[in-house]
Coordinates of C-alpha atoms in Angstrom, one line a residue:
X155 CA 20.5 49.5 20.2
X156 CA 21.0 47.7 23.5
X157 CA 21.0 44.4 24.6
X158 CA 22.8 41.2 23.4
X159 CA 22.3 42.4 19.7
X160 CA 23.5 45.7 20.4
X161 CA 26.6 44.8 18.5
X162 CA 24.9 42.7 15.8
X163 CA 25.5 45.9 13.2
X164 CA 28.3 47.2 14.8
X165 CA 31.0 45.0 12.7
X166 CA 31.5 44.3 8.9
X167 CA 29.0 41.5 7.9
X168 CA 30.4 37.8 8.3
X169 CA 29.0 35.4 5.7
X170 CA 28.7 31.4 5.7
X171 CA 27.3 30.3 2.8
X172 CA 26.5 26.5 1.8
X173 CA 25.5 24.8 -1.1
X174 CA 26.2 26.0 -4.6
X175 CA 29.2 28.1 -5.2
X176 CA 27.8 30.7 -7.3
X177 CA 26.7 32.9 -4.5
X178 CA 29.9 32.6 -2.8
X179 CA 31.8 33.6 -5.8
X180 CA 29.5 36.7 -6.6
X181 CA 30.1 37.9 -2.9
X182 CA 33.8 37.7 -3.0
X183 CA 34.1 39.6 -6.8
X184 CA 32.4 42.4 -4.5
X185 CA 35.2 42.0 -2.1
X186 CA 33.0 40.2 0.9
X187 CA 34.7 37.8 2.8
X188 CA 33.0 34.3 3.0
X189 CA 33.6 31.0 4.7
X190 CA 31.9 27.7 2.7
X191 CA 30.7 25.4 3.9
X192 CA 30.9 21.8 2.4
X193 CA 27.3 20.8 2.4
X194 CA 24.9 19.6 0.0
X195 CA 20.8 18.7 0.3
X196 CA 20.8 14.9 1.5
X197 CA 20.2 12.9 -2.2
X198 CA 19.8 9.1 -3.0
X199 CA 21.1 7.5 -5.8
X200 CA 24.2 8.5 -8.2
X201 CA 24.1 12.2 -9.1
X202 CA 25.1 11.9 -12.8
X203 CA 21.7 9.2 -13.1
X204 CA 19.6 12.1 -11.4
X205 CA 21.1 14.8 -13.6
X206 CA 19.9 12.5 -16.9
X207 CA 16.3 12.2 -15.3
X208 CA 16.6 15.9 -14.9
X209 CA 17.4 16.6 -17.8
X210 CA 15.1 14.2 -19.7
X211 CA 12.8 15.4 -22.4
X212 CA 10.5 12.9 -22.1
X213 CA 9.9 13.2 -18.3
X214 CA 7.2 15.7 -17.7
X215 CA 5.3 14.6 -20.7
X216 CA 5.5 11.1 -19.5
X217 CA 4.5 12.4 -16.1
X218 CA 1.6 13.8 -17.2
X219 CA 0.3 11.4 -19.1
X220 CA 0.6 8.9 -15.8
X221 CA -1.1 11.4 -13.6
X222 CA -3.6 11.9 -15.4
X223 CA -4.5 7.9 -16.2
X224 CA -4.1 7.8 -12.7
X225 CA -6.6 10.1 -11.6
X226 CA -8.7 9.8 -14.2
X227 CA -9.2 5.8 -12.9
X228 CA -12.3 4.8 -11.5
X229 CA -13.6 1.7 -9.3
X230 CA -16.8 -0.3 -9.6
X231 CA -17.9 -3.4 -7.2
X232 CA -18.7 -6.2 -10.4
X233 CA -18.5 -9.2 -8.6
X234 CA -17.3 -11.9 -5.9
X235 CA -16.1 -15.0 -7.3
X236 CA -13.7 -18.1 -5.8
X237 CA -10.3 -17.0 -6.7
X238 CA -9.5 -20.1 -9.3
X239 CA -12.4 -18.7 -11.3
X240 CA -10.9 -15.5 -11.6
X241 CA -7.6 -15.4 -11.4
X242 CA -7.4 -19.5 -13.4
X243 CA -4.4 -20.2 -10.2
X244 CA -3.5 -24.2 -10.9
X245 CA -4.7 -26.2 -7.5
X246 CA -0.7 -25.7 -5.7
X247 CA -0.2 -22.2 -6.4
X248 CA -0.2 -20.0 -3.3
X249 CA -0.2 -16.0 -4.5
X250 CA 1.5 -13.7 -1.5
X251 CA 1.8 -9.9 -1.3
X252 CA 5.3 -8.5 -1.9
X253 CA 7.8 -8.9 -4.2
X254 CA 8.9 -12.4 -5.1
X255 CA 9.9 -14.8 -2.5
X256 CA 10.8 -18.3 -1.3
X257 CA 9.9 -21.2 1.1
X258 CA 13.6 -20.3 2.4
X259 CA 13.1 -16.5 2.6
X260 CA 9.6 -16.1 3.7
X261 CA 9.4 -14.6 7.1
X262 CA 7.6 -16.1 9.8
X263 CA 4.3 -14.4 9.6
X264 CA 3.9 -15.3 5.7
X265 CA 5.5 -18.9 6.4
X266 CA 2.5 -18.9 9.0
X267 CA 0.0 -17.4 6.3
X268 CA 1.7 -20.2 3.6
X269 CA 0.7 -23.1 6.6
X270 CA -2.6 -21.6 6.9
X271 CA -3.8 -22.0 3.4
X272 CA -2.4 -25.0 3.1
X273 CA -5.0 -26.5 5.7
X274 CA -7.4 -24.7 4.6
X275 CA -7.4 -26.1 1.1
X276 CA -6.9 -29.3 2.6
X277 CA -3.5 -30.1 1.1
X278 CA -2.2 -31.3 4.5
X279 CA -3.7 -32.7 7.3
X280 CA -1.7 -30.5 10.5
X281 CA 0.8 -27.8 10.3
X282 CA 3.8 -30.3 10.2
X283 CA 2.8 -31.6 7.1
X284 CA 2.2 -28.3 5.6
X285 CA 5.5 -27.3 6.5
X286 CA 7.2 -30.5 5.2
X287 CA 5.0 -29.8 1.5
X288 CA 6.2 -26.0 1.5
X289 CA 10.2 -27.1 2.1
X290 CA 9.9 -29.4 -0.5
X291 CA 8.5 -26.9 -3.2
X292 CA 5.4 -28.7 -3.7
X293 CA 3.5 -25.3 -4.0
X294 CA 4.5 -22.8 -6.1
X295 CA 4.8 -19.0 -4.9
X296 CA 4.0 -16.1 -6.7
X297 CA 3.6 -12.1 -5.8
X298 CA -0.1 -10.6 -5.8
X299 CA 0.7 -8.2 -8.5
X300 CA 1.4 -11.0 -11.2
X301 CA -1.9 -11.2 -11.1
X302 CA -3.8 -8.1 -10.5
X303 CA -4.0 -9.1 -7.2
X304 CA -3.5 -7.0 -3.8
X305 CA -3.4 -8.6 -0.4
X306 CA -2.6 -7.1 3.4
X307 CA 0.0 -8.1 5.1
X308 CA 1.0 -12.1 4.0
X309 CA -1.3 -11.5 1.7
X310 CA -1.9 -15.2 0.8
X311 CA -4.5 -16.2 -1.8
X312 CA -4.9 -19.9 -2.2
X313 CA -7.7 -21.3 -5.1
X314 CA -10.6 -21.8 -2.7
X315 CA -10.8 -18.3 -1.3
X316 CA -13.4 -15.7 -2.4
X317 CA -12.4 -12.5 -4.0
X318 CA -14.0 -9.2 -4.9
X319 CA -13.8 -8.6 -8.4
X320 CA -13.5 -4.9 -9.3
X321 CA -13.4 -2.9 -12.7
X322 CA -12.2 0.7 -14.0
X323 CA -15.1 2.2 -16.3
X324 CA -12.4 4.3 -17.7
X325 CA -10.0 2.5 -18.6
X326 CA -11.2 -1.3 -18.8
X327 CA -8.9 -2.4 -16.1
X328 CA -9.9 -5.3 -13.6
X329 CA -8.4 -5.9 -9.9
X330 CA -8.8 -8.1 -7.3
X331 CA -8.5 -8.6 -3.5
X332 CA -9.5 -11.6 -0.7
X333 CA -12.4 -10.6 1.6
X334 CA -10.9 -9.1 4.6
X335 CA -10.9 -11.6 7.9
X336 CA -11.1 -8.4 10.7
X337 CA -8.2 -8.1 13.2
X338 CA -5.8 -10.0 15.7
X339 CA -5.4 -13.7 15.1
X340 CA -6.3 -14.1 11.0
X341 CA -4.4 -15.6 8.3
X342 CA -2.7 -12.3 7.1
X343 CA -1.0 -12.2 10.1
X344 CA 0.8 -15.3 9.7
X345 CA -1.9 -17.0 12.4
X346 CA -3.0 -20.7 11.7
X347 CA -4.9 -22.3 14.3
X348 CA -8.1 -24.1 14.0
X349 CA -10.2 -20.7 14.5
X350 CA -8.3 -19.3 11.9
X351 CA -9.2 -21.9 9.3
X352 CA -12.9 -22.5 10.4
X353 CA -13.4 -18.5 10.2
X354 CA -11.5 -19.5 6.3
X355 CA -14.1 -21.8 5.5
X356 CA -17.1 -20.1 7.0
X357 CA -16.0 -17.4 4.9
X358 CA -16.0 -19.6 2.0
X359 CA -19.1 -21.5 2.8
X360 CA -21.6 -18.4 3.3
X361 CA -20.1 -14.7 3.6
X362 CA -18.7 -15.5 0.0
X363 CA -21.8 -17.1 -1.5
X364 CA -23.9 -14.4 0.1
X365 CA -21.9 -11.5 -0.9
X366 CA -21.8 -12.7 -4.9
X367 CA -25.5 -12.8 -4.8
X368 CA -25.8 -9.3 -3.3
X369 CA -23.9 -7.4 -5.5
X370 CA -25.2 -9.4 -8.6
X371 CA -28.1 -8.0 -7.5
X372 CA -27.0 -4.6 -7.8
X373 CA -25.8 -5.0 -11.6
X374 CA -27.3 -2.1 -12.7
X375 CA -26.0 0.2 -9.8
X376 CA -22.9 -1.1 -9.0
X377 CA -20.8 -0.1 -5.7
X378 CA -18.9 3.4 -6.8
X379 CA -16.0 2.1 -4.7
X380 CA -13.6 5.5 -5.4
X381 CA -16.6 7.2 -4.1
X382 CA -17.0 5.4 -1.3
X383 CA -12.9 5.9 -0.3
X384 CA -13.4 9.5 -1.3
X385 CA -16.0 10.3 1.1
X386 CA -14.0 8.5 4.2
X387 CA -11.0 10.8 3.8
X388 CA -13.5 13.8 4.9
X389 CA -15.3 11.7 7.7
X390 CA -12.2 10.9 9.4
X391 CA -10.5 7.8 7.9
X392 CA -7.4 7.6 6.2
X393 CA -8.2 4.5 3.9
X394 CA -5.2 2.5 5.3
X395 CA -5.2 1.3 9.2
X396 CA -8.6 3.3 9.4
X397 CA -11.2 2.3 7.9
X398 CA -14.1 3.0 10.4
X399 CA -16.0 5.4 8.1
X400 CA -15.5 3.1 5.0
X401 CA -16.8 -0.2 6.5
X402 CA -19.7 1.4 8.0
X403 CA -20.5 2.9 4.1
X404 CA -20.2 -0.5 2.5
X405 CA -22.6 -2.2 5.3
X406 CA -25.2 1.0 4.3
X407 CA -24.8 -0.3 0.7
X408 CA -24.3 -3.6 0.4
X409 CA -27.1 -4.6 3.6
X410 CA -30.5 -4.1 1.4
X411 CA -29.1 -6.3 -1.0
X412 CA -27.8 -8.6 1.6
X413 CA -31.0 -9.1 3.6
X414 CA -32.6 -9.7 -0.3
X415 CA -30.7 -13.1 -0.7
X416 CA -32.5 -16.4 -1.0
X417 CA -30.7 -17.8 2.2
X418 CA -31.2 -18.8 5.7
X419 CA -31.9 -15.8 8.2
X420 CA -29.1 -17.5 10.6
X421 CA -26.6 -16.9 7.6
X422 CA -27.9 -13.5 6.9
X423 CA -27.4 -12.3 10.2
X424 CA -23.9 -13.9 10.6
X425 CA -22.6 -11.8 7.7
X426 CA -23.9 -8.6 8.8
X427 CA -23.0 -9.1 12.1
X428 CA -18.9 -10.1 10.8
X429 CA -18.9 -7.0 8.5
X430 CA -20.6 -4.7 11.1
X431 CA -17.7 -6.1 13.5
X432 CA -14.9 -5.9 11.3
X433 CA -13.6 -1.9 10.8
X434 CA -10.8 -2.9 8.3
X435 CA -14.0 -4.5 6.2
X436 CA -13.5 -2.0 3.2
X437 CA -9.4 -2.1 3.1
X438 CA -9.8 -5.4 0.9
X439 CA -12.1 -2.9 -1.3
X440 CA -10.1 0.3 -1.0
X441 CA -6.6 -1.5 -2.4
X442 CA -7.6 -2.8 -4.9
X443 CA -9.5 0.3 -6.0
X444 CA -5.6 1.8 -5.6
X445 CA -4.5 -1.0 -7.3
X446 CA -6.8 0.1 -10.8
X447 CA -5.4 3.3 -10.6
X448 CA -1.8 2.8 -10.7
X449 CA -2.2 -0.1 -12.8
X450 CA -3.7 2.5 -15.5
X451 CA -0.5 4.1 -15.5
X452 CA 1.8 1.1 -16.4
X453 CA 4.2 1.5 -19.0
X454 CA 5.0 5.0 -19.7
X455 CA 8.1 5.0 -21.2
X456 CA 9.9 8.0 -19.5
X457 CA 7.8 8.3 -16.3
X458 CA 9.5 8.3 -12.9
X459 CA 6.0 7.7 -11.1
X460 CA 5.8 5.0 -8.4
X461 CA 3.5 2.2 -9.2
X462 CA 3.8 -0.1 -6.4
X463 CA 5.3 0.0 -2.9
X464 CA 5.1 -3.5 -1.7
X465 CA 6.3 -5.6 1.0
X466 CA 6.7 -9.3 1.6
X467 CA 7.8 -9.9 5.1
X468 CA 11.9 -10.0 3.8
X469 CA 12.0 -7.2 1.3
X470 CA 10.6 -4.3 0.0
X471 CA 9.9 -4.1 -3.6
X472 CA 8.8 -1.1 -5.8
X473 CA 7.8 -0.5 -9.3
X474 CA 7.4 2.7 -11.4
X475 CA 5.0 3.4 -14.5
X476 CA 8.4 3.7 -17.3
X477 CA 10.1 0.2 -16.0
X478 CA 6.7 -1.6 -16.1
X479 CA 6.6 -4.6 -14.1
X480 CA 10.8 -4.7 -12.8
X481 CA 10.9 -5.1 -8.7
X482 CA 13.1 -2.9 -7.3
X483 CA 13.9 -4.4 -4.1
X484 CA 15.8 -3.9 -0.4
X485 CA 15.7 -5.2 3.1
X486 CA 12.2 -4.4 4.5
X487 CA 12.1 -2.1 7.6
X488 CA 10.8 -3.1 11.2
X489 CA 7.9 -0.6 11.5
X490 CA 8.4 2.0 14.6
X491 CA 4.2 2.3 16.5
X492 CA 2.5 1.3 19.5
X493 CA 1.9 -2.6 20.7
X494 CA -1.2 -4.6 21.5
X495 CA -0.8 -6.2 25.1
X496 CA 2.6 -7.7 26.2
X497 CA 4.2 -6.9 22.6
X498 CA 7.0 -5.0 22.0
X499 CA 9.3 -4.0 19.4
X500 CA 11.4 -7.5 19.3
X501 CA 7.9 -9.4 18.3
X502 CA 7.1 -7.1 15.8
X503 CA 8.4 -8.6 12.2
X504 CA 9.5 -6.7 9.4
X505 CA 7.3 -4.7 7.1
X506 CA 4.8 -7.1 5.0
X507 CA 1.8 -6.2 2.8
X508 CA 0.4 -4.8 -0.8
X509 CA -1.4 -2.4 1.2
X510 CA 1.1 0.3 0.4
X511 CA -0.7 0.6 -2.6
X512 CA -2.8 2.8 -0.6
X513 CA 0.0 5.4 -0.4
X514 CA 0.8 4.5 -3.7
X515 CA -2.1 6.2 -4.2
X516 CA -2.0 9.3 -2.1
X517 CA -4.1 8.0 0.9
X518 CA -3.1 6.2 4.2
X519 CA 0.1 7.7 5.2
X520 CA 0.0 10.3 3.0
X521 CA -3.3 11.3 4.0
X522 CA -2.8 11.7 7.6
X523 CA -4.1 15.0 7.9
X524 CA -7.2 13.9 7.1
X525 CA -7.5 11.2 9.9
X526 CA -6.1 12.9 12.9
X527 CA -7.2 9.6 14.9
X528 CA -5.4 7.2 13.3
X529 CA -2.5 8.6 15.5
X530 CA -3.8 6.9 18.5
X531 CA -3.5 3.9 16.6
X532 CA 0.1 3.8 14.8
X533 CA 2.1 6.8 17.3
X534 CA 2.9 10.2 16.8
X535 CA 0.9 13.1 17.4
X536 CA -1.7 15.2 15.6
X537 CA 1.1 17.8 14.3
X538 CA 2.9 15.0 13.3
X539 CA 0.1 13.6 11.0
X540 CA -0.1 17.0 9.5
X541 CA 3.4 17.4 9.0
X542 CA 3.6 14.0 7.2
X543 CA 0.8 14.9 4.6
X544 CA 2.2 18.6 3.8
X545 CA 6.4 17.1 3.5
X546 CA 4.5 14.2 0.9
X547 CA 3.6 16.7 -1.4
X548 CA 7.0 17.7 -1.8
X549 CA 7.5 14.3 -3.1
X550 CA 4.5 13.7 -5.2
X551 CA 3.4 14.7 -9.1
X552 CA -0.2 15.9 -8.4
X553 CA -2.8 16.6 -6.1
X554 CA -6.2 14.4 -6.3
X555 CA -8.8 16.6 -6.3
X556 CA -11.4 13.4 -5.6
X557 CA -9.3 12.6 -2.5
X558 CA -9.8 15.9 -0.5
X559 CA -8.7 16.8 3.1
X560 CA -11.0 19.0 5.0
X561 CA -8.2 20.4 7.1
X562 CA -6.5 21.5 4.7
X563 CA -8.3 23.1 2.8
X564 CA -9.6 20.4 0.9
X565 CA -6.7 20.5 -0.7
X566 CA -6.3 16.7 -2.7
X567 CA -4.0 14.2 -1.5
X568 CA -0.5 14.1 -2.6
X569 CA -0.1 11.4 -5.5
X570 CA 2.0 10.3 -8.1
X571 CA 5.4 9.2 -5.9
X572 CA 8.2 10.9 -7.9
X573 CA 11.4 9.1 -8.2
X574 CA 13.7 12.3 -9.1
X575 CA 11.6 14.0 -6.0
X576 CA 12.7 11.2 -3.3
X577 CA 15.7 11.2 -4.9
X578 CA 16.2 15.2 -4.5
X579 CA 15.2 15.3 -1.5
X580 CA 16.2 12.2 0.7
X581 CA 12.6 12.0 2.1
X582 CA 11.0 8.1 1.5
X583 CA 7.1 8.0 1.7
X584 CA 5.7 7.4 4.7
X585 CA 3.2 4.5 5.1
X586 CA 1.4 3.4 8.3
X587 CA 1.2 -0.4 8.8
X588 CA 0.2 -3.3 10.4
X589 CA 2.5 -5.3 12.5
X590 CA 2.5 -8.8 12.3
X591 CA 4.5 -11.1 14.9
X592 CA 7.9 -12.4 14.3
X593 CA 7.2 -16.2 15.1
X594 CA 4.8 -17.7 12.8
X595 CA 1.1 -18.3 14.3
X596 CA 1.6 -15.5 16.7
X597 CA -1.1 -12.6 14.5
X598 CA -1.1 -8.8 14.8
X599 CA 1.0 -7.6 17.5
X600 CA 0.9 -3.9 17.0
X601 CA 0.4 -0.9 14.4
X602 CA 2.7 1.9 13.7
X603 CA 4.6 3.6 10.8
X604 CA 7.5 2.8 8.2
X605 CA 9.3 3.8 5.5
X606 CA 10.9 1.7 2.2
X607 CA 14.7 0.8 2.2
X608 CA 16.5 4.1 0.0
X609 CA 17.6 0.7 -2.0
X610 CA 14.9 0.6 -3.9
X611 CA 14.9 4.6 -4.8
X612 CA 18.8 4.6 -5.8
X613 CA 17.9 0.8 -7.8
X614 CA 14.7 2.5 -9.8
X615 CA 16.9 5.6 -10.4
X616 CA 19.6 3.5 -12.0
X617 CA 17.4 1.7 -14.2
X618 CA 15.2 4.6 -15.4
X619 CA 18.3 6.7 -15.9
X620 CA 19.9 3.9 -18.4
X621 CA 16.2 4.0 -19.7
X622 CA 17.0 7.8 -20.8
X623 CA 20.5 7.4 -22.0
X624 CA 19.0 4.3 -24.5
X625 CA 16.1 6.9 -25.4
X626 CA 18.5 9.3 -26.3
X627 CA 21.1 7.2 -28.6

């Protein structure tokens, strides 16, 4: 042999090993000489609360039986109905996505959001007096969740707002989500101004009204909504920050019913025209469609399966299927994408919205593959979007075989996050986001990707782990 190898067999072999030392001590009984090296796999969390997970007997049992409630979950359109109907909020309640929060903690774009719905409900005159109502705890705050709720971004629900009401055939379970305002300066984004709250009301005066009657009308064929998100994943959406495919399916089936209502043609024409203008239309469907799922697979005792990844602006809060409803929380991330305009990264704010639950659920980031696209929108390349969905599995409990991915095979969509898996392995999930601006008022500003805090891995470790060693007493 010739070349710079030439010599590569020419000496005795030298061996490096890393890891274990088992391997190390077989070679050396044989009289090889190796050098160790002190390395282990990157892990979150304390190694003695990851060794009683492991060693659990309850676990895959209790794994199973959440994956399979999960996937078994479906999602039917029932209804649209003002949220103090359906979710019985007292008149100064304000509900907001995330984990819990305070007047005094809220970021800017929900403090925004918080401002917002206090004019649209009429509570205060001008933003000033909002602001001086909120200080003073004169509205009460409480998380989405609490209430079956799931909202993008600030996520705010005040009493007056109209909500789709959505049920699980399977499983009995209801959910609920706001109608979806479209993109740049709304309400979710922390905006206020007088467009904003005028869009609020129109919304509340006719899209609302005309929606209810519409899918009343469809009683009897009710809107397969896990069909709908199941078909977008194979015509190029990824059910998070595209949802292109998905809108345009829900105008199909909701616009004979639609053009049916006993209303003025001017009003009929202004809601197809906002939900044939508004692409994220069918996110405010699509979560809380995630939300059903997940929520099937509450309480589990021994499960280590996510149930929530949510953000409020300030932290990041998580929830897993064998602590129920506990909030596992940390310092939310500033996502990392591409900016509308002038924007850049010191506008952007910290991570905010239920709409994690998507990846909760095995789509949006975890379904990149199947939405090549969306990279345009958020960063990255297309072998980055591919690479994201195949490292998720490594971190998941299932495949879905409803959520399939034509480039791969139709292979289903990693779900079920694993706590012992991100613990394992160091990798977080990988959700792609909105970005709202810093200051209050300001709106979207950009789009791009993030990834929780490890805090709220190592946090749901600890508790699950004490969780085993109480099961096992």
């Amino acid at each position: 042999m010739t070349g710079p190898l030439g010599g590569l067999l020419a000496a005795p072999p030298q061996v490096v090993a890393a890891g274990v030392g088992v391997f190390s001590d077989a070679l050396r009984t044989q009289g090889v000489s190796v050098t160790d090296v002190e390395w282990r796999p990157p892990t979150l969390g304390d190694a003695d609360d990851l060794t009683v997970l492991a060693l659990d007997p309850r676990r895959a049992t209790a794994n199973r039986t959440a994956v399979e409630r999960v996937l078994a979950a479906g999602s039917v359109l029932t209804d649209v109905l003002p949220a103090r109907e359906v979710l019985d909020l007292p008149e100064r309640t304000l509900l907001h996505s995330g984990p819990p929060l305070s007047w005094e903690t809220a970021s800017g774009p929900m403090r925004g959001a918080f401002i917002g719905a206090c004019l649209f409900e009429g509570w205060a005159d001008d933003a000033a007096a909002a602001e001086r109502m909120l200080a003073a705890g004169e509205v009460a705050f409480d998380p989405c969740h609490h209430h079956r709720t799931v909202g993008p971004m600030a996520g705010v629900v005040s009493p007056s707002m109209w909500m789709w009401c959505l049920e699980d055939p399977v499983h009995g379970g209801r959910a609920f989500s706001s109608l979806n305002e479209g993109l740049g300066k709304v309400l979710r984004m922390g905006a206020y101004s007088a467009e904003v709250v005028d869009r609020l009301h129109w919304m509340t005066r006719t899209l609302g009204p005309v929606l209810q009657r519409a899918v009343r009308s469809r009683a009897e064929d009710p809107l397969d909504v896990k069909g709908v998100l199941a078909q977008m994943l194979q015509m190029g959406d990824e059910g998070h920050n595209r949802n292109r495919a998905g809108s345009l399916m829900t105008l199909r089936e909701l616009s004979p019913a639609i053009v049916e209502v006993d209303a003025p043609a001017s009003d009929i024409g202004a809601v197809l025209r906002f939900i044939g203008g508004n692409e994220h239309f069918f996110l405010n469907l699509g979560m809380p469609t995630a939300k059903l799922a997940m929520d099937a697979a509450r309480d589990v005792p021994g499960s280590t399966m996510v149930t929530v990844l949510a953000r409020n602006g300030t932290e990041f809060g998580i929830q897993t299927a064998g602590t129920g409803g506990r909030w596992f929380t940390g310092p939310a991330q500033t996502p990392v994408g591409l900016f509308l305009g002038d924007y850049g990264p010191d506008d952007a704010n910290p991570d905010i919205g239920d709409s994690a639950i998507m990846e909760t659920y095995g789509v949006g980031g975890f379904s990149m593959a199947a939405a090549p696209a969306i990279v345009r929108f958020v960063g990255g390349t297309v072998p980055d979007a591919l690479a994201t969905t195949e490292r998720m599995y490594q971190i998941t409990l299932a495949e879905n075989p409803a959520m399939a991915i034509p480039v791969l095979g139709f292979r289903g969509a990693p779900t079920g996050i694993d706590v012992v898996a991100v613990a394992r392995t160091g990798w977080l999930p990988q959700i792609n986001t909105g970005m709202a601006g810093r200051v209050a008022g300001t709106g979207q500003v950009g789009a791009g990707l993030v990834q929780p805090p490890p805090e709220c891995f190592t946090g749901a470790l600890a508790a699950l782990a004490a969780a085993a060693r109480a099961a096992a007493v």
